[in-house]
CSV table of C-alpha atoms in Angstrom, one decimal:
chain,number,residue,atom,x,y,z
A,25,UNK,CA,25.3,-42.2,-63.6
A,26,UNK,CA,21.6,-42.2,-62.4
A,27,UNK,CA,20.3,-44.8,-59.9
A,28,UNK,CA,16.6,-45.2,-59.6
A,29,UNK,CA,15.3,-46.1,-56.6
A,30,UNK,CA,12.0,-48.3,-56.6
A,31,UNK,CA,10.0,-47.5,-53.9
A,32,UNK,CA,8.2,-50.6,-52.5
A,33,UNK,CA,7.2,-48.8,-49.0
A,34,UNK,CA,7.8,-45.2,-47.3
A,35,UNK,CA,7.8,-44.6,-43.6
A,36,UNK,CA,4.5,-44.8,-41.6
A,37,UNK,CA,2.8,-41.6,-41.6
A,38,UNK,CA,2.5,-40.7,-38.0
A,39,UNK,CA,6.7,-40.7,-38.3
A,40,UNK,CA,6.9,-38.8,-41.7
A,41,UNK,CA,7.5,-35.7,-39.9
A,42,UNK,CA,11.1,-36.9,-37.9
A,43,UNK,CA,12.1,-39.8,-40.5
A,44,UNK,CA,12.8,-39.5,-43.8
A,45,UNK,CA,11.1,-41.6,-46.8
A,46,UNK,CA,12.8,-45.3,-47.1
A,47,UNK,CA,13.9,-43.6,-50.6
A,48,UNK,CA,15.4,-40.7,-49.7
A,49,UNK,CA,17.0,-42.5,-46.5
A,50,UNK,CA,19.2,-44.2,-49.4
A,51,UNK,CA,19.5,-41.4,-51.8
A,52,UNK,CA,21.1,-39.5,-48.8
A,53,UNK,CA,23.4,-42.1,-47.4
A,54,UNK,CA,24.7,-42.7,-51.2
A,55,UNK,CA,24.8,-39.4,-52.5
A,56,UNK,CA,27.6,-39.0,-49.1
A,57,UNK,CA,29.2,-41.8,-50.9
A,58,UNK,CA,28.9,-40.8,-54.3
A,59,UNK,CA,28.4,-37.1,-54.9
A,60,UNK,CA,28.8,-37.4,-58.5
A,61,UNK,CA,25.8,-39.9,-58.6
A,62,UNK,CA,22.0,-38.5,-59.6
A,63,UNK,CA,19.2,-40.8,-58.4
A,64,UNK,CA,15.4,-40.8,-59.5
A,65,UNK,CA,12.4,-42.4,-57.1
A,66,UNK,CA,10.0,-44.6,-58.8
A,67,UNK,CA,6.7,-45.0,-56.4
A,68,UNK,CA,5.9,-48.7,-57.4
A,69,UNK,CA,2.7,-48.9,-54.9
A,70,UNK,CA,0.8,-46.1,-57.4
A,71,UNK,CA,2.3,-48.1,-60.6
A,72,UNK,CA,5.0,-45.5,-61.3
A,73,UNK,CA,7.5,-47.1,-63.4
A,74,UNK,CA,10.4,-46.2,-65.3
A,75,UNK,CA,9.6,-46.1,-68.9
A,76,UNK,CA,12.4,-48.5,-69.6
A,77,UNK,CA,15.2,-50.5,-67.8
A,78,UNK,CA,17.8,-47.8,-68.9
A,79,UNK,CA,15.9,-44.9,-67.5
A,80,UNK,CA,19.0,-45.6,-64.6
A,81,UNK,CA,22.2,-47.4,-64.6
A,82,UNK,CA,21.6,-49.1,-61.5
A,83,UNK,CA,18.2,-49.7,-59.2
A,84,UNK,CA,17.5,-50.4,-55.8
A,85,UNK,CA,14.1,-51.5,-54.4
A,86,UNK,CA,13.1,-50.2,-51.3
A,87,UNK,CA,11.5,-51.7,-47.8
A,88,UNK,CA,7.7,-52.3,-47.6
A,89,UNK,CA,4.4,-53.3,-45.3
A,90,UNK,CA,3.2,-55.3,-47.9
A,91,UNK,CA,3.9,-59.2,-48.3
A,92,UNK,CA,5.0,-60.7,-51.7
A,93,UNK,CA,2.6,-63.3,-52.0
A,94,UNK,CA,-0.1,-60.6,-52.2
A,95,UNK,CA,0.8,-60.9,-56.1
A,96,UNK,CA,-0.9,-57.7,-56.1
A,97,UNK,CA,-0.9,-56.1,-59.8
A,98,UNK,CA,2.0,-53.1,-59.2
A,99,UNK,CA,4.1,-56.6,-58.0
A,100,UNK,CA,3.4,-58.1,-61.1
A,101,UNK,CA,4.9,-54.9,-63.0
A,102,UNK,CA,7.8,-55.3,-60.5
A,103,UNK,CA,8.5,-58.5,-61.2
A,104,UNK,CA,8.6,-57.9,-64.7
A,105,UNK,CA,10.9,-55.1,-64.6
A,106,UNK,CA,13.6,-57.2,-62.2
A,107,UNK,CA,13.8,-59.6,-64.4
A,108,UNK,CA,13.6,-57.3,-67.6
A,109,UNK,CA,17.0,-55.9,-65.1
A,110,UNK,CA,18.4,-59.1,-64.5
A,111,UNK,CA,18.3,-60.5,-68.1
A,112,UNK,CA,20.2,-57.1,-69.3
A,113,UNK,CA,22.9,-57.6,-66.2
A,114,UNK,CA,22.2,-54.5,-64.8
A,115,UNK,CA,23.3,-53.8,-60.7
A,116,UNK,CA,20.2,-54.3,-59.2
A,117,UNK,CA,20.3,-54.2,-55.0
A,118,UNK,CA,17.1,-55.7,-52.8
A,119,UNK,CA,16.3,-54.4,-49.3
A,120,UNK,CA,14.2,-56.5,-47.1
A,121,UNK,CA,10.9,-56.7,-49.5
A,122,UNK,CA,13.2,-56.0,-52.4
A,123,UNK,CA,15.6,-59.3,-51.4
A,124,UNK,CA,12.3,-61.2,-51.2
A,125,UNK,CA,10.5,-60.1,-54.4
A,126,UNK,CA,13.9,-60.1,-56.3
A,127,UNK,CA,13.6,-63.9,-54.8
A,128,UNK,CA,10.1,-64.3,-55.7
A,129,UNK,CA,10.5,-62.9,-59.5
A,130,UNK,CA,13.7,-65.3,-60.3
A,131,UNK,CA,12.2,-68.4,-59.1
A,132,UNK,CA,12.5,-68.6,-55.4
A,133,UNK,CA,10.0,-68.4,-52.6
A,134,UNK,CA,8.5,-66.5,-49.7
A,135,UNK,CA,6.5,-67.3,-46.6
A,136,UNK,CA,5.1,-66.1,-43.4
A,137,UNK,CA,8.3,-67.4,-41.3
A,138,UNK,CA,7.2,-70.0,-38.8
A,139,UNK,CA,9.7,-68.6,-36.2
A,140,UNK,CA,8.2,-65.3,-36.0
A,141,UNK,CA,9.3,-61.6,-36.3
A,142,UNK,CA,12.7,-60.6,-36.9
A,143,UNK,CA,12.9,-57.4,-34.9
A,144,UNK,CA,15.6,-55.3,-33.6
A,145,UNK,CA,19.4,-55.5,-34.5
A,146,UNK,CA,20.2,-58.8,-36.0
A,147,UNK,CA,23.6,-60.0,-36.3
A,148,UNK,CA,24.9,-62.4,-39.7
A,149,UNK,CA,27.6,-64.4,-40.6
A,150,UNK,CA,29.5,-63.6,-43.7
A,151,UNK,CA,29.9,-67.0,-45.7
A,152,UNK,CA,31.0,-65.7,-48.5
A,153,UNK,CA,35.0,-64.7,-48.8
A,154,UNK,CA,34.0,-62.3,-51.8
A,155,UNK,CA,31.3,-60.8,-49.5
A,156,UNK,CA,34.4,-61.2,-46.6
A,157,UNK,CA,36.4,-58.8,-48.0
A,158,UNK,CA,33.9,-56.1,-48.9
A,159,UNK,CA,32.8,-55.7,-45.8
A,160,UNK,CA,36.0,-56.2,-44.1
A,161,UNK,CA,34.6,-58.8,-41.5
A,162,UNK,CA,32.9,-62.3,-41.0
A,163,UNK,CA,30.3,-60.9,-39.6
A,164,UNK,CA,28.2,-58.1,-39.4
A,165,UNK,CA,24.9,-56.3,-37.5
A,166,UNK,CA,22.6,-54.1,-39.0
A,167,UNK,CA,18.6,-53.3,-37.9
A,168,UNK,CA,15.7,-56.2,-39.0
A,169,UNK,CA,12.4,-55.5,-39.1
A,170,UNK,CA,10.0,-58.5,-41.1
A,171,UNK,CA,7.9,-61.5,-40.6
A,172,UNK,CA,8.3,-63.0,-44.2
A,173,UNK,CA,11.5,-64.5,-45.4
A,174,UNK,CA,12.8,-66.6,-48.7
A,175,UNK,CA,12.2,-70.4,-47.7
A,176,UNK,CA,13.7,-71.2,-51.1
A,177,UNK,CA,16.6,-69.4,-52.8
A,178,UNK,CA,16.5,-69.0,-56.8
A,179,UNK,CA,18.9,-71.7,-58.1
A,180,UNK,CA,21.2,-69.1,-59.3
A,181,UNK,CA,21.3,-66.9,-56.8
A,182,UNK,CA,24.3,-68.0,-54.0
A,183,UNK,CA,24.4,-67.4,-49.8
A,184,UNK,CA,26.7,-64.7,-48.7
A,185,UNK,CA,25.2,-63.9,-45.2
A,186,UNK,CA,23.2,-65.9,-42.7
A,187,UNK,CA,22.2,-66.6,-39.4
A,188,UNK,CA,20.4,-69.2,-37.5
A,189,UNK,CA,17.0,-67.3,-37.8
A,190,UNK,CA,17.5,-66.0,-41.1
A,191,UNK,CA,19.3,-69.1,-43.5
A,192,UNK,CA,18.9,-66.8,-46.5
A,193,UNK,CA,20.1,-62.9,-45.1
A,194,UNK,CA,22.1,-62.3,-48.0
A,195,UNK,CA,22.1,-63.3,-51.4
A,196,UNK,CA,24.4,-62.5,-54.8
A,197,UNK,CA,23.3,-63.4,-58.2
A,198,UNK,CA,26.2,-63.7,-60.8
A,199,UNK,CA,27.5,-60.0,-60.1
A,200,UNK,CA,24.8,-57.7,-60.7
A,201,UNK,CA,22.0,-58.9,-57.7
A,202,UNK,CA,23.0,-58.5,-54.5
A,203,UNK,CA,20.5,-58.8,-52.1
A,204,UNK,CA,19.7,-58.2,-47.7
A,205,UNK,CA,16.6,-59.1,-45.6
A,206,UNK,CA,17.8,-56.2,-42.7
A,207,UNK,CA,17.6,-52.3,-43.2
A,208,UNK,CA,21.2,-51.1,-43.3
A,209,UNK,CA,19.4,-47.7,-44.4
A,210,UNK,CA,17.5,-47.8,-40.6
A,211,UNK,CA,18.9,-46.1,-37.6
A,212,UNK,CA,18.6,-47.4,-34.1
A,213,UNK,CA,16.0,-44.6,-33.5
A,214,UNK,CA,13.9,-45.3,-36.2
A,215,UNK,CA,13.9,-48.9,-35.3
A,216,UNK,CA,13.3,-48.1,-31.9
A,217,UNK,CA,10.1,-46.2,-33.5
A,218,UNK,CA,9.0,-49.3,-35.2
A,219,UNK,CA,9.4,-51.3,-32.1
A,220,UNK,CA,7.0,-48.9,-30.6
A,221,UNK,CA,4.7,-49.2,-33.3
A,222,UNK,CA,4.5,-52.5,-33.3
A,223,UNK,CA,4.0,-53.3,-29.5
A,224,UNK,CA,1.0,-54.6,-29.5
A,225,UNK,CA,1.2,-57.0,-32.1
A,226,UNK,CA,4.9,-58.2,-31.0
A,227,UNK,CA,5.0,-61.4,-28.4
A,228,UNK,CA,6.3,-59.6,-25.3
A,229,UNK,CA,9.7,-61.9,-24.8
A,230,UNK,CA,10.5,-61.0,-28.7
A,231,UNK,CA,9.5,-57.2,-28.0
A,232,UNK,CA,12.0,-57.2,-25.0
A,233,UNK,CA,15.0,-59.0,-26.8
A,234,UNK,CA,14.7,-56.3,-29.7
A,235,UNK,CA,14.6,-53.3,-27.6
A,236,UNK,CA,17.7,-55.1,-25.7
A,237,UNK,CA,19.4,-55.2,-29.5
A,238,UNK,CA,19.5,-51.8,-29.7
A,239,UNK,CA,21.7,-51.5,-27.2
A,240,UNK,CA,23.6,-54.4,-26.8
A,241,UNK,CA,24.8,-55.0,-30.6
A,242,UNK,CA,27.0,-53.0,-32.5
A,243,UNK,CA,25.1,-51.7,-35.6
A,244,UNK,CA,27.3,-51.7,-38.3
A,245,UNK,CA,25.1,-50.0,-41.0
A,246,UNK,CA,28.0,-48.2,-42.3
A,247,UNK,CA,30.1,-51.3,-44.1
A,248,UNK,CA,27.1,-52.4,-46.3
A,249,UNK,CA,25.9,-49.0,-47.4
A,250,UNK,CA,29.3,-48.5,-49.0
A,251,UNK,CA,28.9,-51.8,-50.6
A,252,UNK,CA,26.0,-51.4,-51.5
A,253,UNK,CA,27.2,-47.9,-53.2
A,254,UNK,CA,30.0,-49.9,-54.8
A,255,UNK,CA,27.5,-52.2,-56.3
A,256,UNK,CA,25.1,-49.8,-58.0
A,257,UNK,CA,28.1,-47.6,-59.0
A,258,UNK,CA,30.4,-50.2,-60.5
A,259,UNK,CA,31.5,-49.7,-64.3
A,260,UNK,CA,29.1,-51.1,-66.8
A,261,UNK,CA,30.5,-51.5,-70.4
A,262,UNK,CA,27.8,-54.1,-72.1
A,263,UNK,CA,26.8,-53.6,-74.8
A,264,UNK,CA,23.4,-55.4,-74.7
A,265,UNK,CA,22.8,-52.6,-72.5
A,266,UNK,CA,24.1,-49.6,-74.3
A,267,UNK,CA,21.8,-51.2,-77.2
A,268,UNK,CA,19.0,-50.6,-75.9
C-alpha cells in the first residue's frame, strides 16, 4: 500500500534545520504505525501532482500558510483531484488547510474567522459515537494553529468533533473523508516555535492563553494519528477503483 502525501505547506524556513517538513512529520509518525506502508510526497505549491488518483491508495493533504479563498491555480488542480478522490471513494484525510479545501472543493465554505486565531493546544468534543470509539474518549486535545475556518460544512460531510470556537473541528464524509482543523502531526515545541513566530502579529491576551495551552492541556496527538493511520490503511476492495 502507498499513501501520497499532498503537500499544501512545509515548515518555515528559519525552522527547517530542527523541524521536519509537515510531510515527512506524517510519513514518520505513520510509517511507526504502519511499517509495511510506502508513502510518496506530492509538492502541490510547485503543481506537482500525481499523474492519476491511483498513483496511491490513500492521500493526505498537508498544513499550509496559504488561505483557500486565494483560488490560486495549484488549488484549482487540488480541488480537482479531491474530488476526482472523492467520487472514486478513495481514503482521503485533510489537516488544517487540507480539512478546509477538502471543504471548499465539495461545496462548503471558508472564511477569515471573525473570532480570531486559533493558537496553542485546543481541546474538542467528540460528537460522534463512531469517532467515540476510535479515539477511545469524548474528548480530545491536540495543537491549533489557523485564522480561517469552514463557516459552512458540505451537505454530505457530518460533525464528529467541535468546540465552542471551532463548530466544524472534525468532519467525516461517508467513510472515506475524514477531516481536522488542528495539527495532530505538531509537537508542543514546534508549536511553541510558531507562537514565537507569530508574536507580533498575535493580540497579546490570545498570545498569552496559547503559551498557557502548552502547558496546561494534555496533548493527546497520539489517539488521532493512529486513526488517522487506520483510515488511510483500511482495506479497499472497489472495483471502480481497481478499474482504473
Amino acid at each position: 500500500m502507498k499513501i501520497g502525501i499532498l503537500a499544501a505547506g512545509t515548515t518555515p524556513e528559519h525552522l527547517s534545520s530542527e523541524f521536519s517538513t509537515y510531510a515527512d512529520m506524517f510519513i514518520q509518525a505513520l510509517e511507526v504505525l504502519h511499517p509495511e506502508v510506502s508513502f510518496e510526497a506530492y509538492d502541490v505549491r510547485d503543481d506537482e501532482f500525481p499523474e492519476s488518483h491511483v498513483a496511491c491508495d490513500s492521500w493526505l493533504i498537508t498544513g499550509s500558510k496559504s488561505a483557500v479563498y486565494e483560488n490560486s491555480s495549484w488549488m484549482q488542480g487540488l480541488q480537482a483531484l479531491i474530488r476526482t478522490i472523492d467520487e472514486h471513494k478513495q481514503p482521503l484525510v485533510g489537516i488544517c488547510f487540507g480539512h478546509q479545501i477538502i471543504a471548499q472543493a465539495l461545496g462548503g465554505q471558508v472564511d477569515r474567522y471573525q473570532g480570531g486565531w486559533g493558537v496553542g493546544i485546543h481541546r474538542y468534543e467528540v460528537i460522534d459515537q463512531m469517532a467515540q470509539a476510535q479515539l477511545g474518549k469524548k474528548n480530545f486535545a491536540v495543537c491549533a494553529f489557523h485564522q480561517d475556518q469552514i463557516v459552512e460544512k458540505p451537505s454530505q460531510a457530518k460533525v464528529f468533533a467541535r468546540s465552542d470556537f471551532c463548530e466544524f473541528a472534525g468532519l467525516l464524509y461517508e467513510d472515506h473523508i475524514l477531516t481536522v482543523q488542528g495539527h495532530p502531526e505538531f509537537s508542543r515545541k514546534f508549536e511553541g516555535c510558531l507562537l514565537d513566530m507569530y508574536d507580533n502579529m498575535l493580540a497579546p491576551d490570545i498570545l498569552s492563553q496559547a503559551r498557557d495551552s502548552l502547558y496546561s492541556e494534555d496533548l493527546q496527538s497520539s489517539q488521532m494519528l493512529a486513526w488517522i493511520g487506520e483510515f488511510l490503511t483500511q482495506p479497499r476492495c472497489s472495483e471502480e477503483i481497481l478499474s482504473h
